[in-house]
Coordinates of C-alpha atoms and ligand atoms in Angstrom, one line a residue:
X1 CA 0.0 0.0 0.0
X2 CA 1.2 3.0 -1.1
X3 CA 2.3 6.3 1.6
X4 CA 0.5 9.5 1.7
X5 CA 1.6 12.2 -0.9
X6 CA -0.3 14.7 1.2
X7 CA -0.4 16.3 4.6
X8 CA -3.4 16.1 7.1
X9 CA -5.6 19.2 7.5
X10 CA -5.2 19.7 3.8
X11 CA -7.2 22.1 1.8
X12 CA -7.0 22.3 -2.0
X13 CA -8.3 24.8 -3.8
X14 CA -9.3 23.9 -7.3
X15 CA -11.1 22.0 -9.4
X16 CA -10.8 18.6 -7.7
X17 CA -10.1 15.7 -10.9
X18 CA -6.7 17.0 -10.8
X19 CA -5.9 17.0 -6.9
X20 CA -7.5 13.5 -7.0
X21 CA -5.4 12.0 -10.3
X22 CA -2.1 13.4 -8.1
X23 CA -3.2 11.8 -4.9
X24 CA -1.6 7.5 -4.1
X25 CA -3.5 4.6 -4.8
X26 CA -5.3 3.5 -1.9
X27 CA -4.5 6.1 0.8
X28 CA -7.9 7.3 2.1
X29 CA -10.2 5.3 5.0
X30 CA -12.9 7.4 4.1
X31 CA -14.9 9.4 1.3
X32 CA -17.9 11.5 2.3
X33 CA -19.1 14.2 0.1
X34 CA -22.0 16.1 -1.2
X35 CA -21.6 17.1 -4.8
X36 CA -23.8 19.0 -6.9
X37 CA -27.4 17.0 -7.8
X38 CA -27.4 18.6 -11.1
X39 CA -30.6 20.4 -9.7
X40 CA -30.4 22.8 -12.5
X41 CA -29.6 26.0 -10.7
X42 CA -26.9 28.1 -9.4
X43 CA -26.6 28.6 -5.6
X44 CA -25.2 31.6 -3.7
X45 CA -24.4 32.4 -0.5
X46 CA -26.3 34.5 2.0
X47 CA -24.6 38.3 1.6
X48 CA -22.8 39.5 5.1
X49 CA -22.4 35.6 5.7
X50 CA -19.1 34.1 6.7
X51 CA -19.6 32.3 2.8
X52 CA -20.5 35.8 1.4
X53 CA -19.2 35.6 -2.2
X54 CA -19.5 32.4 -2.4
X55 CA -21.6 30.6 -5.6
X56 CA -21.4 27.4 -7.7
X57 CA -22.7 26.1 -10.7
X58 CA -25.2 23.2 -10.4
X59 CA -26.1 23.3 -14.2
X60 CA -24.9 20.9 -17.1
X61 CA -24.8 20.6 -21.0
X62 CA -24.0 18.1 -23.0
X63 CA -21.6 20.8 -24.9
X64 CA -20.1 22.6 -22.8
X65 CA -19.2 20.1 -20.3
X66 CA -18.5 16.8 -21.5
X67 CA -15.0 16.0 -23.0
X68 CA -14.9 14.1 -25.8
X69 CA -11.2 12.5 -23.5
X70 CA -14.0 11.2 -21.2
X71 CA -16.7 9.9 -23.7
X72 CA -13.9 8.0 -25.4
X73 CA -11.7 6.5 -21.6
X74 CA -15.7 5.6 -20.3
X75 CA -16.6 4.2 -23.7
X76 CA -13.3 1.7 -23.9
X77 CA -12.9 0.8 -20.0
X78 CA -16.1 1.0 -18.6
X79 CA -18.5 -0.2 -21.3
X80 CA -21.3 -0.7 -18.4
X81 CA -20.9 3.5 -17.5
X82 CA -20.8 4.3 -20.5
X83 CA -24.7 2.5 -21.0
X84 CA -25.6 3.3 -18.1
X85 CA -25.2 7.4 -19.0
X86 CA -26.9 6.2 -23.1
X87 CA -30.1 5.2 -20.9
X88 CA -29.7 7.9 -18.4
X89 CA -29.6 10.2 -21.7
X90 CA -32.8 9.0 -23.5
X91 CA -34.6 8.8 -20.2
X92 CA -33.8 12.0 -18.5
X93 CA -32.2 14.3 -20.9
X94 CA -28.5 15.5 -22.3
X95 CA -28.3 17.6 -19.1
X96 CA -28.3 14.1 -17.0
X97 CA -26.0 12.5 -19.2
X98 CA -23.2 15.3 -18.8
X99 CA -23.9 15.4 -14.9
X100 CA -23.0 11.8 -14.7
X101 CA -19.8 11.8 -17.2
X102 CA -18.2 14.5 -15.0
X103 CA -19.0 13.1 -11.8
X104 CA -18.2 9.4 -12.8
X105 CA -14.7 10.2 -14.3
X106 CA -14.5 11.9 -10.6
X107 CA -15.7 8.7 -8.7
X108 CA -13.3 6.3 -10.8
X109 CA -10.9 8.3 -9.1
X110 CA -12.3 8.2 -5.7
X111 CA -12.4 4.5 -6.1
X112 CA -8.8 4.8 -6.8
X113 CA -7.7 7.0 -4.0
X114 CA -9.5 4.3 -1.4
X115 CA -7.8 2.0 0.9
X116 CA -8.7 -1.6 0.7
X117 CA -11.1 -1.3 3.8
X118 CA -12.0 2.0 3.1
X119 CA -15.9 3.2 2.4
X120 CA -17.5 5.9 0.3
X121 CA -20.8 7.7 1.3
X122 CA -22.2 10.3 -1.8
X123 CA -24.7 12.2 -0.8
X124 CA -27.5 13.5 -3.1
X125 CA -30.9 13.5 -3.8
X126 CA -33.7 12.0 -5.6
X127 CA -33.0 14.0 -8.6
X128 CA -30.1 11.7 -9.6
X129 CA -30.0 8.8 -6.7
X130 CA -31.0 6.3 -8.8
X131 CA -29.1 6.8 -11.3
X132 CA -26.0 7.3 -9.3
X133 CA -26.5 3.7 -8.2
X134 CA -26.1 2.2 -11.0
X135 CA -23.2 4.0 -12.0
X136 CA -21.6 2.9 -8.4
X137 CA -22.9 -0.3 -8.8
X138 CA -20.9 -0.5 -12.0
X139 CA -17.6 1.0 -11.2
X140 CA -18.0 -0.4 -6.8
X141 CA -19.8 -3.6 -7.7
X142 CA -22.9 -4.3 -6.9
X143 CA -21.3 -6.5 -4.0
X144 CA -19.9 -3.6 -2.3
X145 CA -23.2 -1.8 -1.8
X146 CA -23.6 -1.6 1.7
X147 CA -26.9 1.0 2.5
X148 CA -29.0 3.5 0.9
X149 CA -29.4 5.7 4.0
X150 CA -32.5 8.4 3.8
X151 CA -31.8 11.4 5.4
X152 CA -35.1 12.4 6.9
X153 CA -35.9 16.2 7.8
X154 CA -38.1 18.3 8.6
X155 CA -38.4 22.2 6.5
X156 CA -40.9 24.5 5.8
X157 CA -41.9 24.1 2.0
X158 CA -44.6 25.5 -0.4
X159 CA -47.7 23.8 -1.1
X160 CA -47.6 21.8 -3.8
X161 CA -49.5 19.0 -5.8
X162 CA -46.8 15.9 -4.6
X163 CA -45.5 15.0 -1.0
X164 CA -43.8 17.0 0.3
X165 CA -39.7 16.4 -0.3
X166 CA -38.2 15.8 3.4
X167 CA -35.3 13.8 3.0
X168 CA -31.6 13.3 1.0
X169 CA -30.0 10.3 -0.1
X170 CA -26.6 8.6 1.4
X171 CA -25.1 5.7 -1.2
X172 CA -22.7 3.9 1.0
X173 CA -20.1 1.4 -1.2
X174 CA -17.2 0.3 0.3
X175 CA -14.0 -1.2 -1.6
X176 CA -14.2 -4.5 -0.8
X177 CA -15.4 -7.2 2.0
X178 CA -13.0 -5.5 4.8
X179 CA -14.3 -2.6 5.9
X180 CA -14.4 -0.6 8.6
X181 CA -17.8 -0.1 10.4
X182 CA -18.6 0.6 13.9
X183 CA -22.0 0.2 14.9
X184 CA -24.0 3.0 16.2
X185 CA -27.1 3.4 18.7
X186 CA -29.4 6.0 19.2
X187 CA -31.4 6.6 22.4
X188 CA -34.8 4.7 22.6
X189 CA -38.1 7.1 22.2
X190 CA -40.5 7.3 24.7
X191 CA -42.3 4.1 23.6
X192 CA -39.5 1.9 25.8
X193 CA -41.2 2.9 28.9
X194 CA -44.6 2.2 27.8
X195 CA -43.2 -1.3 26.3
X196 CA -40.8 -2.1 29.0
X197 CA -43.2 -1.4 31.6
X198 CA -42.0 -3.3 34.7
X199 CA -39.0 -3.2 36.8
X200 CA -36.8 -5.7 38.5
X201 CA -37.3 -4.7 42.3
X202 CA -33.8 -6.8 42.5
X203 CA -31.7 -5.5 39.1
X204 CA -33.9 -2.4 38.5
X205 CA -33.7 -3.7 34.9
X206 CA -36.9 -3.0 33.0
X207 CA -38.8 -5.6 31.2
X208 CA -41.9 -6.7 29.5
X209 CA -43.9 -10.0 28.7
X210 CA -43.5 -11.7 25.5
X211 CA -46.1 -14.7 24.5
X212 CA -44.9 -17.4 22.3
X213 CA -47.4 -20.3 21.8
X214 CA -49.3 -19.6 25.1
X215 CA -46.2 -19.1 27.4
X216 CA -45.2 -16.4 28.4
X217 CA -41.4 -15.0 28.9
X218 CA -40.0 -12.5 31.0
X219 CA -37.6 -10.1 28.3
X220 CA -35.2 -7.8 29.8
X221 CA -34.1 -4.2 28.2
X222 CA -30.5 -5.6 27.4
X223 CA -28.6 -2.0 27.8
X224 CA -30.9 1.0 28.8
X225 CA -28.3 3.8 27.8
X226 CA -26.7 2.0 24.8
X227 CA -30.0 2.5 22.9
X228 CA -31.3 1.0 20.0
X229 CA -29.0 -0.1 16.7
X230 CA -29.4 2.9 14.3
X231 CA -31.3 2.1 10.9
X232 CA -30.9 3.6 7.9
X233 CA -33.1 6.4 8.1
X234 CA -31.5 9.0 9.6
X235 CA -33.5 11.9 11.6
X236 CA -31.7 14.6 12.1
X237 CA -32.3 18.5 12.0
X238 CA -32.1 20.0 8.5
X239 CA -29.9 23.4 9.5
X240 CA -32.2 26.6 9.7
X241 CA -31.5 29.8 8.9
X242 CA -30.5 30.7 12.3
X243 CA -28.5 27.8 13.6
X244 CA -25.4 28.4 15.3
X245 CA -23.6 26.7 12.7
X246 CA -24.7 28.5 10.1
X247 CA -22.0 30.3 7.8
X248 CA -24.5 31.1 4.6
X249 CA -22.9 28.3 2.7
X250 CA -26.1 27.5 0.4
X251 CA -25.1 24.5 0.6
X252 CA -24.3 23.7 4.2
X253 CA -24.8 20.0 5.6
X254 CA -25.3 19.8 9.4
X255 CA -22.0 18.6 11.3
X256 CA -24.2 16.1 13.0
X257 CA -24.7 14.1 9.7
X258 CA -21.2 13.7 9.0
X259 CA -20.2 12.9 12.1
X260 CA -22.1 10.0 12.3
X261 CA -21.0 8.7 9.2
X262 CA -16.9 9.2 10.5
X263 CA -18.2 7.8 13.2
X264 CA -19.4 4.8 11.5
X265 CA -17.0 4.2 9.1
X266 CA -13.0 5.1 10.2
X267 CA -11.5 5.0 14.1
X268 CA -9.3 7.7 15.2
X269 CA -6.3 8.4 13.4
X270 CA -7.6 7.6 10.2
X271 CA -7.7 10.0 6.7
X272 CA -11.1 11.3 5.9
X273 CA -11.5 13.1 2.3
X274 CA -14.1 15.4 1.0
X275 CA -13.5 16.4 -2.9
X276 CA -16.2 18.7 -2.6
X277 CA -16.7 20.2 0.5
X278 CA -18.3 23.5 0.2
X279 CA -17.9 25.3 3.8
X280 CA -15.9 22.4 5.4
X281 CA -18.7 20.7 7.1
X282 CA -16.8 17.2 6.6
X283 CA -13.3 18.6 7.7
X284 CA -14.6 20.3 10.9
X285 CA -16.8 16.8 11.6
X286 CA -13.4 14.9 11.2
X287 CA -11.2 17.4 13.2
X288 CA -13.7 17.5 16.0
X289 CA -13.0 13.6 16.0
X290 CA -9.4 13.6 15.7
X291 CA -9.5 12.0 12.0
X292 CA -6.7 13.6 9.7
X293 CA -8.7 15.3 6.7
X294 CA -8.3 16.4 3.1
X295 CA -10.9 18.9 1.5
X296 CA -11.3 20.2 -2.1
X297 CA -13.3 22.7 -3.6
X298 CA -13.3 24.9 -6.6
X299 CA -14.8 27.7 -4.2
X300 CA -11.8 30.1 -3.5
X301 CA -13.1 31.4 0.1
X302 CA -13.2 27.3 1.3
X303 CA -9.9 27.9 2.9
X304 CA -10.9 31.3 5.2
X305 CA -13.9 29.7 5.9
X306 CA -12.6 26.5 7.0
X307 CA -10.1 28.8 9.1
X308 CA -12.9 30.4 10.7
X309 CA -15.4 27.5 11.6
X310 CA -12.1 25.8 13.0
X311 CA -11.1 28.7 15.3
X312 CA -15.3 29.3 15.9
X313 CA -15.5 25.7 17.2
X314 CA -12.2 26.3 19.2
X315 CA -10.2 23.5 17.3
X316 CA -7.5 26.3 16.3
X317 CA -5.9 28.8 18.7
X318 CA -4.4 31.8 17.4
X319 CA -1.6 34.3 18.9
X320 CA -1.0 36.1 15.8
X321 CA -3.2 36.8 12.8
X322 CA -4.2 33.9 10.7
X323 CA -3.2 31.5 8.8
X324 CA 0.9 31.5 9.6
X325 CA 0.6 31.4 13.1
X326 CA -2.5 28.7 14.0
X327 CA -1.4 26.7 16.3
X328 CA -2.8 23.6 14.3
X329 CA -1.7 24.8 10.9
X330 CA -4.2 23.5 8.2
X331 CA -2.4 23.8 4.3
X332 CA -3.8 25.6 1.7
X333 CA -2.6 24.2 -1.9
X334 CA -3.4 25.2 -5.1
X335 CA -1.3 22.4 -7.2
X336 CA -2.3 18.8 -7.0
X337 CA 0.1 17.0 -4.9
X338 CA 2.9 14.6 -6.3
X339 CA 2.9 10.9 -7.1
X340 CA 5.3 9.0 -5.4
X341 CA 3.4 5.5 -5.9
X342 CA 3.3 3.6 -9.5
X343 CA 1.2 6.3 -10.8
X344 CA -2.1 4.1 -11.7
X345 CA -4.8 5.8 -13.0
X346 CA -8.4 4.2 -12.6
X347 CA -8.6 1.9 -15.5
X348 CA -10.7 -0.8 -17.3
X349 CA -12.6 -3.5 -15.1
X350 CA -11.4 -1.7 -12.0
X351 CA -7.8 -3.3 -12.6
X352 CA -5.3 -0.3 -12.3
X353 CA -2.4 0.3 -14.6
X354 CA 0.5 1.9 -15.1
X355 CA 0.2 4.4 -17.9
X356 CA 3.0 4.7 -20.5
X357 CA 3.7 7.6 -22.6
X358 CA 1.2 7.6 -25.1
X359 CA 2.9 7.8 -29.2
X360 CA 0.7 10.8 -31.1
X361 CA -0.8 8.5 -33.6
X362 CA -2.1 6.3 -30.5
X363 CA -4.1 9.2 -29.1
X364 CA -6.8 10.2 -32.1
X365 CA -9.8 10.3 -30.4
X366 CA -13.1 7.8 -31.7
X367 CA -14.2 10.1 -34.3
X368 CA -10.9 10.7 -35.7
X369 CA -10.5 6.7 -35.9
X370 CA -13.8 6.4 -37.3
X371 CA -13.1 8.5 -40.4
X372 CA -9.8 6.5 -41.0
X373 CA -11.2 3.1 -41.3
X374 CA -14.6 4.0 -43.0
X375 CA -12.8 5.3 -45.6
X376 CA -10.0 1.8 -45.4
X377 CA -13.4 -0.2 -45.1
X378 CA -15.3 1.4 -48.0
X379 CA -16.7 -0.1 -50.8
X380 CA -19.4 1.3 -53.5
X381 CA -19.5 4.0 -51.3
X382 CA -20.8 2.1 -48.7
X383 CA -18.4 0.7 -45.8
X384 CA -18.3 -3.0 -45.6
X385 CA -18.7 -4.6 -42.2
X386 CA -15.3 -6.7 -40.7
X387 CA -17.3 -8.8 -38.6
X388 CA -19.8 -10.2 -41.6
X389 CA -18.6 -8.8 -44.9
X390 CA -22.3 -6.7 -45.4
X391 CA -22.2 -3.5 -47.6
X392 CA -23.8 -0.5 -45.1
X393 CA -24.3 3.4 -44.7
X394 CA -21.3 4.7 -42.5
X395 CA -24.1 5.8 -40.2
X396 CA -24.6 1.6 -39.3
X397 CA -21.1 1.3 -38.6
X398 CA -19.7 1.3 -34.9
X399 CA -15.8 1.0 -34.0
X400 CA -15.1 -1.7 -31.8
X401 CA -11.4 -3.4 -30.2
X402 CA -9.8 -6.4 -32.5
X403 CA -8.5 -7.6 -29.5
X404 CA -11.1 -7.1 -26.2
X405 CA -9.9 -4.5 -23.6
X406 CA -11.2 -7.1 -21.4
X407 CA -7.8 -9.5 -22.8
X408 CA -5.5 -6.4 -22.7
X409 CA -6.6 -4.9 -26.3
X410 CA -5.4 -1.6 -26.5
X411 CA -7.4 1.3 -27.3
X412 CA -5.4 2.8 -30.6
X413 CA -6.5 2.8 -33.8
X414 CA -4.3 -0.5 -34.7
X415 CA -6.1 -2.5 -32.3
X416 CA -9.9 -1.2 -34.3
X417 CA -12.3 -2.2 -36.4
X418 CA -15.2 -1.1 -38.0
X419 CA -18.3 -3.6 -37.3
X420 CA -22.2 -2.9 -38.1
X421 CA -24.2 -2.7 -35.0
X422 CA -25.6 -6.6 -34.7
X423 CA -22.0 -7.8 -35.4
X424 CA -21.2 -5.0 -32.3
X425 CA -23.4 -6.3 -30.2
X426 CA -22.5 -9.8 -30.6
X427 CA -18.8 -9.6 -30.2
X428 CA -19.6 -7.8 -26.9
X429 CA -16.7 -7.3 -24.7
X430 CA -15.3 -10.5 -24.4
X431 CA -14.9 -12.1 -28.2
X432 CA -11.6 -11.8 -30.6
X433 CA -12.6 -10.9 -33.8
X434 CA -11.9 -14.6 -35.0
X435 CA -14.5 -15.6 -32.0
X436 CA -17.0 -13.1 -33.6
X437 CA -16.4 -15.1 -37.3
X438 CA -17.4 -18.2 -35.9
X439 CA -20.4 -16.7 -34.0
X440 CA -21.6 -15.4 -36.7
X441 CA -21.1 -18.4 -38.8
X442 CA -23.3 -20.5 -36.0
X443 CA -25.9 -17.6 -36.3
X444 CA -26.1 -18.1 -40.0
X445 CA -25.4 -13.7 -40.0
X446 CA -22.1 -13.9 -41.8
X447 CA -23.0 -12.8 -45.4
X448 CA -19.6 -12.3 -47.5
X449 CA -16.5 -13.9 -45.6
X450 CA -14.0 -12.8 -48.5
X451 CA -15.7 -9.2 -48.2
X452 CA -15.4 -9.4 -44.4
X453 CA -11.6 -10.3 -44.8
X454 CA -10.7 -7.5 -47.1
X455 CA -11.8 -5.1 -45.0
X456 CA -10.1 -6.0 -41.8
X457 CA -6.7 -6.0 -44.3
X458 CA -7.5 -2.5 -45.8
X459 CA -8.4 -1.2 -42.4
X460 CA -4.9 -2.9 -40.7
X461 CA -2.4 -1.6 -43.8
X462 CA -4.6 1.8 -43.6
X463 CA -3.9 1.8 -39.5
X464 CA 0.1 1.2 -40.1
X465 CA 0.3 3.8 -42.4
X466 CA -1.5 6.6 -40.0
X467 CA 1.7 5.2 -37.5
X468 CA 4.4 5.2 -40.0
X469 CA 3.2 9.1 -41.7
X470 CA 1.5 10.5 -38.4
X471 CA 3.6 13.5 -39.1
X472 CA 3.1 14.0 -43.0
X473 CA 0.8 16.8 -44.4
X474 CA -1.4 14.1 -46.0
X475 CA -1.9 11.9 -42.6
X476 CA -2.8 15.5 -41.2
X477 CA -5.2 16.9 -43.7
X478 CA -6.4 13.2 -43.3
X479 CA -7.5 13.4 -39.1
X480 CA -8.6 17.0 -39.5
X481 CA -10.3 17.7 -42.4
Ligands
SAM1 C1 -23.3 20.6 -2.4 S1 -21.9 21.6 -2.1 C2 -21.1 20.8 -0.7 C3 -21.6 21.4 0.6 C4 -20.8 20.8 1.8 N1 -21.2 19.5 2.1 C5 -21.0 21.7 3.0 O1 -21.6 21.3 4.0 O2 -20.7 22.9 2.9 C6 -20.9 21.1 -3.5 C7 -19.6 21.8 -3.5 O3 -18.9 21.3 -4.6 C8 -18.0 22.3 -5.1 N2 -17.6 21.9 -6.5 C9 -18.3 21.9 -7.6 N3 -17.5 21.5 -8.6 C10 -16.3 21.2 -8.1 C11 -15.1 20.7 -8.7 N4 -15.0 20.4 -10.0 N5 -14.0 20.5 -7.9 C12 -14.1 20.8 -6.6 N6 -15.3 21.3 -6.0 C13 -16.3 21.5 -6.7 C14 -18.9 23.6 -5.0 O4 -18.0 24.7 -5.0 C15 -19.6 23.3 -3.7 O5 -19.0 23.9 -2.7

């Protein structure tokens, strides 16, 4: 397991893909954090507030925000995202699809950053909850679900024709099958005392009758002041206007929320990171219960407000004017820390690798590639499938791996293929092209081998000339025009 490239009570200040792509392999206990729900707004802070100033986007297009980098990583290593965000799409809208590429390409690396027995709680809403399972489901594993916890609250809203919307969402995944987790209680409610209504004159334990078949049993209140095992519906106090916690984040999460879930889910001593944490709610939680901490946020007053809620709650003592002389010193960075591990990056089938230095003819992106081998495919002015030798419109042809990612098929263009869509769909992600010839031989699909041969040779002599005359003005014109 690799060290720590950063220092506890760290605060970075940026946007946070980079500060988590320079951050170790498996280094973090614990990830909570509250990122935007693409609810389609932007959110300011209260003016005169300790947040005054602050404001952040909550707001995506397909256009502006999605990278065609992303589309084309998700695409070849995580086939099941990548289907996941089609459907979320068609379903919801462009706006849903570019909310989930930017935060997924943000949770691969979350997934990264995680120790073995380390656990991640997002926190959002029912505007995106469900599909924000599935896309943890893909890139945790559905194995390593652990809760769906329901914040439950209590707020004054408008009248409205649809129950009224009291509670947040809490997806807890954890890395694998060795987490931490400490259970929790909660006080009983009154009901014990009805329930439990008699007392032991000798123990002055309470108890109560239970019948079973005709008998009855004495059952004793096990442990009066240890409570009852929390559930995972969570009551607690949405944070009014006037609570002493208050800083005018928009934003703000009570402190009471996320220290129940450090609480739960790391012991003392252990590293607790927030990518997005607005006003510091999950830093001041984990400093309060002597967890070390990293926060990010794009928001450039998260590091005097932090300052200030941790010299407010009396965590930080100052003799001199902030920030060079608090006695608990907390680092403000703006440049993503180091790597001093193997530098992985989060890669296909949650396997990591070691990235090498890419060539310039290996990086053309999937519609560059696409242009190559339709026109190294073409025939009649049609493009003729590899997979089953049919004549079809360009529009009916999909790029695919020769080789599967899944068997270590690399993702340039001498490892592609053209293939219509039912040839696609049958090669999957596990078949060699050679696999997908017999398949579609057993299928009785496979139309025109000779046809489907030619092509695959046009498109491989057509790929080794893009490597051997990247450079030349006709390769050029080639990719860009
Ligand atoms: C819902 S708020 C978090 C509120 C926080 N839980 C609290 O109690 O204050 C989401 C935060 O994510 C931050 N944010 C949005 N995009 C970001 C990015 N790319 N990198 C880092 N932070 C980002 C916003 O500035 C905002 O503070």
């Amino acid at each position: 397991m690799a060290e720590p490239n950063f220092k506890n009570r760290t605060l970075y200040h940026g946007d946070n893909l980079s500060f988590l792509r320079g951050m170790n392999s498996e280094t973090v206990q614990l990830i909570a954090t509250d990122p935007p729900f693409n609810k389609n707004r932007d959110f300011h802070a209260t003016p005169d507030s300790l947040a005054a100033g602050a404001r952040f986007k909550d707001r995506w297009r397909w256009h502006d925000d999605v990278h065609e980098e992303w589309t084309d990583s998700i695409k070849d290593d995580w086939p099941a995202v990548e289907s996941l965000i089609a459907g979320a799409r068609l379903a919801y809208g462009d706006d849903m699809g570019a909310f989930l590429y930017w935060l997924g390409v943000r949770l691969m690396e979350m997934h990264r950053v995680l120790r073995q027995d380390g656990t991640l709680y997002l926190h959002c809403d029912p505007t995106a909850s469900h599909y924000l399972k599935l896309m943890l489901d893909a890139i945790y594993g559905r194995q390593n679900f652990r809760n769906e916890i329901i914040w439950h609250y209590r707020r004054w809203t408008a009248a409205s024709r649809n129950f009224q919307r009291m509670h947040d969402v809490l997806l807890r995944y954890t890395k694998s099958d060795a987490f931490t987790f400490n259970l929790l209680y909660e006080p009983y409610g009154d009901w014990i005392d009805k329930d439990y209504r008699y007392v032991d004159e000798e123990t002055g334990r309470r108890w109560r009758w239970h019948t079973v078949k005709g008998k009855r049993y004495k059952v004793f209140l096990e442990d009066r002041d240890r409570g009852v095992k929390l559930n995972d519906v969570w009551q607690i106090p949405y944070l009014g206007s006037t609570a002493k916690e208050r800083t005018g984040y928009p934003t703000q999460k009570p402190l009471a929320l996320y220290r129940r879930i450090i609480k739960a889910s790391s012991n003392e001593g252990d590293i607790v990171l927030d990518p997005f944490c607005g006003c510091a709610t999950t830093p001041v939680a984990a400093e309060q219960l002597g967890r070390q901490w990293v926060g990010i946020d794009i928001w450039d007053k998260a590091h005097e407000t932090v300052l200030a809620r941790l010299a407010a709650e009396g965590m930080l003592t100052a003799d001199k004017p902030p920030p060079q002389f608090w006695t608990k010193r907390v680092h403000y960075e703006t440049a993503p820390p180091r790597r001093s591990d193997r530098n992985e990056l989060a890669a296909p089938s949650l396997k990591l690798k070691t990235p090498r230095p890419l060539e310039p003819w290996e990086k053309l992106s999937h519609r560059q590639m696409k242009k190559i081998l339709a026109q190294a495919q073409r025939s009649n002015g049609n493009v003729i499938c590899a997979g089953c030798g049919r004549e079809l419109e360009r529009e009916f042809m999909e790029l695919d791996h020769i080789r599967p990612r899944a068997d270590g098929g690399e993702n340039h263009i001498r490892n592609r293929i053209l293939l219509c869509r039912p040839c696609n769909g049958r090669k999957a992600q596990y078949l060699t092209l050679r696999g997908l010839l017999h398949a579609n031989k057993k299928a009785q699909w496979l139309k025109d081998e000779g046809l489907a041969q030619l092509a695959r040779e046009h498109a491989r002599e057509r790929a080794d000339w893009v490597r051997d005359n990247f450079d030349s003005a006709e390769c050029q014109a080639l990719i860009g025009g």
